[in-house]
Each structure stands twice: as structure tokens, then as C-alpha cells.
Short mmCIF file of C-alpha atoms in Angstrom, two decimals:
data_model
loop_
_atom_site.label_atom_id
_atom_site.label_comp_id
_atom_site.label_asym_id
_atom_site.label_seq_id
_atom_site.Cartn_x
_atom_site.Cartn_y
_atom_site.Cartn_z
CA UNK A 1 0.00 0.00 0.00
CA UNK A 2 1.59 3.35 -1.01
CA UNK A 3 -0.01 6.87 -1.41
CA UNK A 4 1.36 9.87 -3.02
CA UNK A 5 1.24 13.14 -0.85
CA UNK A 6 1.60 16.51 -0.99
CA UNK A 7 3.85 17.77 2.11
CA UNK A 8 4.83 21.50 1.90
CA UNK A 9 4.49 21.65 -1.74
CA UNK A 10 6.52 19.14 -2.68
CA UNK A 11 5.03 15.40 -3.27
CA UNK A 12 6.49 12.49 -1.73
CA UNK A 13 5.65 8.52 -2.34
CA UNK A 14 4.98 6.61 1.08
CA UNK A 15 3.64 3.89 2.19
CA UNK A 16 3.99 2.50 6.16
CA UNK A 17 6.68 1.81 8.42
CA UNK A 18 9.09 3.81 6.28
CA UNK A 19 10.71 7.24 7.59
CA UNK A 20 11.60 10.72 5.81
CA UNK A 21 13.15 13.79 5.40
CA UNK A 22 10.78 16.05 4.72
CA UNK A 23 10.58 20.25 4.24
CA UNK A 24 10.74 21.59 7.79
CA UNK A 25 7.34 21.54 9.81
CA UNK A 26 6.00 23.25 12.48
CA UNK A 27 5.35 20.42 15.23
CA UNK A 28 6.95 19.32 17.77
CA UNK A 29 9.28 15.93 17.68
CA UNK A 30 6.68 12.93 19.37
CA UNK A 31 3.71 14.38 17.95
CA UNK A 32 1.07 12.41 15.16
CA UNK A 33 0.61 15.02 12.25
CA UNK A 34 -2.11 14.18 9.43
CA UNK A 35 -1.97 14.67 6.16
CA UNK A 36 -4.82 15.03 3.89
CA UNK A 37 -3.44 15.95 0.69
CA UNK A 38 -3.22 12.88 -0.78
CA UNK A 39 -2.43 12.96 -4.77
CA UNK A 40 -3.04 9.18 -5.41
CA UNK A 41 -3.49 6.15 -3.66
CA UNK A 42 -2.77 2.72 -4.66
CA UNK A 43 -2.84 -1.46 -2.75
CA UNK A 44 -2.95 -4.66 -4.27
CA UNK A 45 -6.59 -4.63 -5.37
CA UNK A 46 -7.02 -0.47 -7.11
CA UNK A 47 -5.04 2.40 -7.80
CA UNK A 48 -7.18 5.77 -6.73
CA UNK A 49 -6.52 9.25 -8.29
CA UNK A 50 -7.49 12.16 -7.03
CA UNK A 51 -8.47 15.05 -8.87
CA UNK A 52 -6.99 16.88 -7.45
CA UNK A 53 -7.15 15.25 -4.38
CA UNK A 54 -8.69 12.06 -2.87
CA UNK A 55 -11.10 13.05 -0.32
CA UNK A 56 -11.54 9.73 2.09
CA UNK A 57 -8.02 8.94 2.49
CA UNK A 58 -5.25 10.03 4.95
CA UNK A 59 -1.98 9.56 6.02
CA UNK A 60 -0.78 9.46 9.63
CA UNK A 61 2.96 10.43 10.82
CA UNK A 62 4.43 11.09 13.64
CA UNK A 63 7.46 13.23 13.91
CA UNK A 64 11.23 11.84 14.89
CA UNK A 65 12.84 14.81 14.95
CA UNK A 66 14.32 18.25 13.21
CA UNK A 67 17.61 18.13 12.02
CA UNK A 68 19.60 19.79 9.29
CA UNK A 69 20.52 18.70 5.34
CA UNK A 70 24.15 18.63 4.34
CA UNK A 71 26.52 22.01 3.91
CA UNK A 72 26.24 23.28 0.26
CA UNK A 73 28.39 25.77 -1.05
CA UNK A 74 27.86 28.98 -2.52
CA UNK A 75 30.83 30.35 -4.56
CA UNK A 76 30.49 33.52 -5.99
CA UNK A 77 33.67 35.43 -8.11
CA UNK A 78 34.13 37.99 -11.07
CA UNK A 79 37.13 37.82 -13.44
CA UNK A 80 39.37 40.88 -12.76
CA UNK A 81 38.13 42.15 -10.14
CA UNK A 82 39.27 40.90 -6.28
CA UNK A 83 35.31 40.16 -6.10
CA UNK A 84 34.68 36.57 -3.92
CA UNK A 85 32.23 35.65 -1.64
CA UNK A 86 32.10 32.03 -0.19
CA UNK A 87 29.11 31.16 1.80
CA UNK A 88 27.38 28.00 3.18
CA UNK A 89 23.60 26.86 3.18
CA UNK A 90 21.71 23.71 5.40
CA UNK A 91 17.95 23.56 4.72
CA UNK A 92 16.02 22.68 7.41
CA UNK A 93 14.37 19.13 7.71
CA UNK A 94 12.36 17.07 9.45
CA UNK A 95 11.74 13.27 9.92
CA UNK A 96 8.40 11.55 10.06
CA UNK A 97 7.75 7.83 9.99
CA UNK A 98 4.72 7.05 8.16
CA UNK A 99 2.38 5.17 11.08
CA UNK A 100 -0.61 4.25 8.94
CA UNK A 101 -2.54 5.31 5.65
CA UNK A 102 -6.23 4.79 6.11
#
């Protein structure tokens, strides 16, 4: 069983038991978020689409924790003139594990 949701803009495939990093949300680590936004859902028996999105069906997480993406640099420079400017940028993540999809 997998569903297709829509998690602060971006859509992510999940289906239960599984954990990921997701845009940074605004709950607290130990806590059981819901989801409604879900794109498409799909088992053994149907696949549902949802236009644009399925009404009966949700998707429970809870969150792990809030934690940080890896360092990427940001190298700026101009030819002939002393011009550089090195900076650094982590986006902000969380973790949820997928509990159930019902």
C-alpha cells in the first residue's frame, strides 16, 4: 500500500513503516501530524486518483525529529576584479515515519 502526498508543496511517495526527510514543519518531535493531501493512492486490489485530491483517504505520521541537510556551497567570483564571496547553506528538515494510511 503506497499513497502519493503533498507535504509543503513538494510530493512524496509513502507507504507505512518507512521514515523521511521532509521540508521543515512546524510540530513538535513525538507528535502524530495528518496529512490530507493525498495525490493518489494505490494497494494490491485499485489504484485511486485524485483530482486533485482524494477526499476519504489520509496519512498518519508522527514526527522523529528536526535536524539539518548537508553544507552546500555557494561560490560567488568575477574575473578581474578581487570580487569573492564564499558562503554556506543547510535547509532545514524534518523526519516523520509514516504510522498508517487509512
Amino acid at each position: 500500500m503506497f499513497a502519493v502526498v503533498d507535504i509543503a508543496g513538494q510530493q512524496f511517495k509513502v507507504t507505512e513503516k518507512r521514515k523521511y526527510y521532509v521540508p521543515h514543519l512546524k510540530a513538535e518531535p513525538n507528535t502524530e501530524i495528518v496529512f490530507d493531501k493525498v495525490l493518489l493512492f494505490g494497494d494490491e486490489n485499485d489504484t485511486k486518483i485524485g483530482v486533485p485530491t482524494l477526499n476519504d483517504v489520509k496519512v498518519y505520521a508522527k514526527v522523529l525529529e528536526h535536524t539539518k541537510d548537508e553544507k552546500v556551497i555557494v561560490f560567488k567570483k568575477k574575473i578581474r576584479i578581487s570580487y569573492k564571496r564564499k558562503r554556506g547553506h543547510r535547509q532545514q528538515l524534518t523526519r516523520i515515519e509514516v504510522t498508517k494510511i487509512a
